[in-house]
Short mmCIF file of C-alpha atoms in Angstrom, two decimals:
data_model
loop_
_atom_site.label_atom_id
_atom_site.label_comp_id
_atom_site.label_asym_id
_atom_site.label_seq_id
_atom_site.Cartn_x
_atom_site.Cartn_y
_atom_site.Cartn_z
CA UNK A 1 -121.73 -165.41 1.57
CA UNK A 2 -119.58 -166.94 -1.30
CA UNK A 3 -121.11 -167.13 -5.15
CA UNK A 4 -121.25 -170.47 -6.41
CA UNK A 5 -121.80 -171.85 -9.37
CA UNK A 6 -124.76 -173.61 -10.21
CA UNK A 7 -126.23 -176.02 -13.46
CA UNK A 8 -129.53 -174.02 -14.11
CA UNK A 9 -130.80 -177.15 -16.80
CA UNK A 10 -130.16 -179.19 -13.56
CA UNK A 11 -133.85 -179.82 -12.48
CA UNK A 12 -133.02 -180.09 -9.14
CA UNK A 13 -130.54 -176.58 -8.82
CA UNK A 14 -133.32 -174.69 -11.08
CA UNK A 15 -135.73 -175.20 -8.64
CA UNK A 16 -133.64 -174.40 -5.50
CA UNK A 17 -132.65 -171.00 -7.84
CA UNK A 18 -136.00 -170.46 -8.45
CA UNK A 19 -137.24 -170.21 -4.75
CA UNK A 20 -134.16 -168.24 -3.17
CA UNK A 21 -132.96 -170.97 -1.70
CA UNK A 22 -129.40 -169.16 -1.31
CA UNK A 23 -131.37 -165.90 -0.28
CA UNK A 24 -131.94 -162.59 -1.74
CA UNK A 25 -131.06 -159.19 -2.06
CA UNK A 26 -132.99 -156.24 -1.57
CA UNK A 27 -131.31 -154.03 -3.58
CA UNK A 28 -132.76 -149.61 -3.51
CA UNK A 29 -130.16 -146.74 -4.39
CA UNK A 30 -128.31 -147.65 -0.96
CA UNK A 31 -127.89 -150.88 -1.53
CA UNK A 32 -123.55 -151.68 -1.26
CA UNK A 33 -123.51 -155.58 -2.80
CA UNK A 34 -121.29 -158.17 -0.77
CA UNK A 35 -117.83 -158.76 -3.26
CA UNK A 36 -118.48 -161.37 -5.51
CA UNK A 37 -121.87 -162.30 -4.61
CA UNK A 38 -123.84 -162.48 -8.19
CA UNK A 39 -128.02 -163.09 -8.33
CA UNK A 40 -129.82 -165.23 -11.12
CA UNK A 41 -133.32 -163.08 -11.07
CA UNK A 42 -134.01 -159.58 -10.34
CA UNK A 43 -137.89 -159.58 -8.95
CA UNK A 44 -139.19 -155.92 -9.45
CA UNK A 45 -141.24 -155.05 -5.23
CA UNK A 46 -141.91 -151.00 -6.34
CA UNK A 47 -141.74 -148.83 -9.62
CA UNK A 48 -137.97 -149.02 -9.35
CA UNK A 49 -136.20 -146.27 -12.43
CA UNK A 50 -132.31 -146.52 -13.64
CA UNK A 51 -131.62 -150.37 -13.24
CA UNK A 52 -128.76 -151.27 -14.27
CA UNK A 53 -126.62 -154.89 -14.21
CA UNK A 54 -123.69 -156.42 -15.13
CA UNK A 55 -123.12 -160.06 -16.87
CA UNK A 56 -120.06 -161.43 -17.68
CA UNK A 57 -122.07 -161.91 -20.83
CA UNK A 58 -122.23 -159.00 -22.15
CA UNK A 59 -125.96 -158.68 -22.00
CA UNK A 60 -126.55 -156.63 -19.20
CA UNK A 61 -129.32 -154.12 -18.86
CA UNK A 62 -128.52 -150.00 -18.99
CA UNK A 63 -130.67 -148.04 -16.94
CA UNK A 64 -134.45 -149.83 -17.77
CA UNK A 65 -137.37 -148.70 -15.79
CA UNK A 66 -139.28 -151.69 -13.99
CA UNK A 67 -142.89 -152.00 -13.29
CA UNK A 68 -144.10 -154.02 -9.57
CA UNK A 69 -143.83 -157.46 -10.23
CA UNK A 70 -141.82 -157.68 -12.94
CA UNK A 71 -138.60 -160.80 -13.05
CA UNK A 72 -135.51 -160.51 -15.12
CA UNK A 73 -133.54 -163.62 -15.61
CA UNK A 74 -130.02 -163.55 -15.65
CA UNK A 75 -126.37 -164.62 -14.43
CA UNK A 76 -126.46 -160.94 -12.62
CA UNK A 77 -122.38 -159.69 -11.34
CA UNK A 78 -124.42 -156.05 -10.14
CA UNK A 79 -127.69 -155.13 -9.49
CA UNK A 80 -128.48 -151.32 -8.88
CA UNK A 81 -131.32 -148.91 -9.13
CA UNK A 82 -132.17 -145.31 -9.30
CA UNK A 83 -135.49 -145.67 -7.41
CA UNK A 84 -137.40 -148.22 -5.87
CA UNK A 85 -136.35 -151.79 -4.53
CA UNK A 86 -136.10 -154.96 -6.39
CA UNK A 87 -135.23 -157.92 -4.66
CA UNK A 88 -132.32 -159.62 -6.23
CA UNK A 89 -132.05 -163.41 -6.05
CA UNK A 90 -128.31 -164.78 -5.17
CA UNK A 91 -127.56 -167.56 -7.33
#
């Protein structure tokens, strides 16, 4: 699926992203990210360690531990975890 940039200040597009209308990926330590796919949010399903992301803005996560139920929002170009499982919502 090709990534498409959306304007999240538009209420309709924000709601689509918030309710995962573009889908999501289950990310664990065996995840292989499809080329060109970006993510709008990361939701922690099970305690995840060493959560690492990259962003075009440079405000990425580097080796962060997340507890179950935590959510991080952003414009992530990559997502990886050392252990545990997160959902990465496709932009």
